[in-house]
Short mmCIF file of C-alpha atoms and ligand atoms in Angstrom, two decimals:
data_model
loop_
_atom_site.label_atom_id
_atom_site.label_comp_id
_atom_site.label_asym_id
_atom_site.label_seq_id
_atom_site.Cartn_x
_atom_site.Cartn_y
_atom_site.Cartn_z
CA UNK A 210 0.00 0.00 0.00
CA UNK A 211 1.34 3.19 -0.49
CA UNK A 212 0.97 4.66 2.57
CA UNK A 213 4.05 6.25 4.39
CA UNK A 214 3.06 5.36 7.86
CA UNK A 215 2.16 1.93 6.84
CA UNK A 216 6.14 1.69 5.40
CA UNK A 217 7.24 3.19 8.47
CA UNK A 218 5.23 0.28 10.55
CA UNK A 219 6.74 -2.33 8.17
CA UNK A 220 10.53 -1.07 8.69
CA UNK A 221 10.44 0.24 4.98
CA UNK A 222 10.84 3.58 6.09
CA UNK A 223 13.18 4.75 9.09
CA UNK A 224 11.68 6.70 11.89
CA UNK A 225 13.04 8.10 15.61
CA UNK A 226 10.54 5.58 17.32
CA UNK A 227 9.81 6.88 20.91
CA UNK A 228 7.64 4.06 21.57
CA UNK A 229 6.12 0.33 20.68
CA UNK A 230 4.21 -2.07 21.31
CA UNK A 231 1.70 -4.81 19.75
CA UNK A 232 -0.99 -2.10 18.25
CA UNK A 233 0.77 1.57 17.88
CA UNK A 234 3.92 3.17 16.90
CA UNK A 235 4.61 6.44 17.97
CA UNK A 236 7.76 8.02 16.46
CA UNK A 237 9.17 11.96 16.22
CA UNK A 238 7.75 13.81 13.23
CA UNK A 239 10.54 14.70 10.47
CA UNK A 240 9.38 18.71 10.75
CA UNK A 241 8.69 18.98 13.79
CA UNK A 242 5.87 21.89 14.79
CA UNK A 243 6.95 22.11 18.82
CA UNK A 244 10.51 21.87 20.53
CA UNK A 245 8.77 17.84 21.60
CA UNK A 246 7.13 16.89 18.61
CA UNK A 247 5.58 12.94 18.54
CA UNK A 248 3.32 11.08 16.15
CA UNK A 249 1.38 8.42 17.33
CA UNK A 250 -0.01 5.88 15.29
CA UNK A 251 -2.03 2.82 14.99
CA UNK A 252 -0.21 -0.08 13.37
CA UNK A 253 -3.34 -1.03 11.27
CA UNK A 254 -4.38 1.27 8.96
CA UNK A 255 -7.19 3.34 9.88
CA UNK A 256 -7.16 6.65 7.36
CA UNK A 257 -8.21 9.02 9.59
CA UNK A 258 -10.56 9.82 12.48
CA UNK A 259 -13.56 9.71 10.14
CA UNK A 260 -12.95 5.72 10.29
CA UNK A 261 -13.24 4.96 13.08
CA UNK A 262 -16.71 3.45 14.37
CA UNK A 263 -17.73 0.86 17.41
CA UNK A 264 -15.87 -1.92 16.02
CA UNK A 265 -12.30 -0.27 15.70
CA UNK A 266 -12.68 2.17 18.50
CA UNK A 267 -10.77 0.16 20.64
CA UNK A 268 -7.29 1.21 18.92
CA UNK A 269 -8.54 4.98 19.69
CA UNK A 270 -9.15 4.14 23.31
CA UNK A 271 -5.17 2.01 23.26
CA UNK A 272 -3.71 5.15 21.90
CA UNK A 273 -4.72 6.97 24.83
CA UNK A 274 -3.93 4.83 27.20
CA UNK A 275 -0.85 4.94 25.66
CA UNK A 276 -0.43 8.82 25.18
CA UNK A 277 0.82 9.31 28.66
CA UNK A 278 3.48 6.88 28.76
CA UNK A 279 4.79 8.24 25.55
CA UNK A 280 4.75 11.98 26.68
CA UNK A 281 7.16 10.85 29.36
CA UNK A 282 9.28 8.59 27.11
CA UNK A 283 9.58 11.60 25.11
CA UNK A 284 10.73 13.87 27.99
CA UNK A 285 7.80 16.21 28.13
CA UNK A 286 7.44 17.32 31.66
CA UNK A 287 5.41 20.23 31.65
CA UNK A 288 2.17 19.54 29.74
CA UNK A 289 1.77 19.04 26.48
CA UNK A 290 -1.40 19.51 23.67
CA UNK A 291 -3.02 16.66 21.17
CA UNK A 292 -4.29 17.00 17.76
CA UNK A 293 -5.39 14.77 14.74
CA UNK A 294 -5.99 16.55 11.47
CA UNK A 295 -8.78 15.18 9.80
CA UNK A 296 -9.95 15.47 5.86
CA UNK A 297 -8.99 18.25 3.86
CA UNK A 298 -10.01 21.62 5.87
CA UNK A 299 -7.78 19.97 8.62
CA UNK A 300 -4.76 19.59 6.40
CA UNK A 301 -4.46 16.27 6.67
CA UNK A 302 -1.36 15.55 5.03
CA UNK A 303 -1.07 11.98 5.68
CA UNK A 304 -4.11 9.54 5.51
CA UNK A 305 -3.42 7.28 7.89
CA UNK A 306 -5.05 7.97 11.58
CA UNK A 307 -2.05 9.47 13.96
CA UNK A 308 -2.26 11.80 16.89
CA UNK A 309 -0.01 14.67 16.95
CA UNK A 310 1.65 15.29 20.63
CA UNK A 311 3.51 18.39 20.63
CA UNK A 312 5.18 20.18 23.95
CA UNK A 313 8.54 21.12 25.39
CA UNK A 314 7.24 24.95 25.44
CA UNK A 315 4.77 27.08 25.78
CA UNK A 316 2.37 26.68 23.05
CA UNK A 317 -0.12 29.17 21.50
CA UNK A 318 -3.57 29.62 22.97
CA UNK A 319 -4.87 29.42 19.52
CA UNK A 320 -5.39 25.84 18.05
CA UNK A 321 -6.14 27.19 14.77
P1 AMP B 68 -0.83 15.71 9.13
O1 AMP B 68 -0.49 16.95 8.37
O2 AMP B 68 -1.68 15.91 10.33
O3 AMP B 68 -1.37 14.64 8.19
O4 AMP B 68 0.51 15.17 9.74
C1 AMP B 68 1.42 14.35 9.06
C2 AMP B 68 2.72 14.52 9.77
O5 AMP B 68 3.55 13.46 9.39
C3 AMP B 68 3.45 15.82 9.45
O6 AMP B 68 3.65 16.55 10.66
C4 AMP B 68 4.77 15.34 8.84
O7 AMP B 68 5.87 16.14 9.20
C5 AMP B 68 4.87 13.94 9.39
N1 AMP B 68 5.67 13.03 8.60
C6 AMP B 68 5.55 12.80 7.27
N2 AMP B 68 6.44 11.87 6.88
C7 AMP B 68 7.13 11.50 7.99
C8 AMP B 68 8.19 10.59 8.24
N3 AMP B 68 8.73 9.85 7.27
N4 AMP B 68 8.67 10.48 9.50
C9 AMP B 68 8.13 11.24 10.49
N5 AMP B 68 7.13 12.09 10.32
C10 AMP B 68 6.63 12.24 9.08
ZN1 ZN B 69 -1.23 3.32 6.43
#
C-alpha cells in the first residue's frame, strides 16, 4: 500500500521511534511543529478519524492509554497539547489515523 506510515510500521521507512508495542507506533515527526514533537499511530491502517466506528474504537481508546506513557518517554514534563488533522479543511497531510503530541514549550492559545 502506499501509505508512508504503513512503510514506516513495516521497517520500509526509518523513523526516531519513541515508543512500541503490539498495536501503535509512535515516532518523532521529520518537521517537527513544537521543541517535543511525537506522532502516534495505529499499526493497522485506519485513514483518519472519520474511520473509526464501534468496532475499531478500541485502537482509539489504546492510543490513549498509551499517550501518557509516551509523553514521558519523550521527555515532556510540563504539559503538552493533542491534535489529529482530519480530511482536507484539517490539512491532513497523511491519511493514515495518527495523533499529533507536541510540547517542550509554551504553546499558543490558539489551536487554529
Ligand atoms: P498531518 O499533516 O496531520 O497529516 O501530519 C502528518 C505529519 O507526518 C506531518 O507533521 C509530517 O511532518 C509527518 N511526517 C511525514 N512523513 C514523515 C516521516 N517519514 N517520519 C516522520 N514524520 C513524518
Ligand atoms: Zn497506512
Amino acid at each position: 500500500m502506499d501509505c508512508i506510515f504503513c512503510m514506516i510500521v513495516d521497517g520500509k521507512i526509518p523513523s526516531s521511534k519513541v515508543y512500541e508495542d503490539e498495536s501503535i507506533l509512535a515516532f518523532k515527526d521529520i518537521n517537527p511543529q513544537a521543541p517535543i514533537h511525537v506522532v502516534v499511530i495505529p499499526k493497522e491502517h485506519i485513514a483518519s478519524l472519520d474511520e473509526i466506528n464501534a468496532s475499531n474504537s478500541d485502537i482509539a481508546a489504546k492510543i490513549f492509554a498509551a499517550i501518557p506513557e509516551i509523553a514521558k518517554k519523550a521527555e515532556i514534563t510540563n504539559g503538552y497539547r493533542v491534535i489529529s488533522n482530519c480530511g482536507p479543511d484539517a490539512c491532513q497531510s497523511v491519511k493514515h489515523l495518527h495523533f499529533h503530541i507536541l510540547g517542550g514549550a509554551q504553546l499558543s492559545e490558539r489551536m487554529t
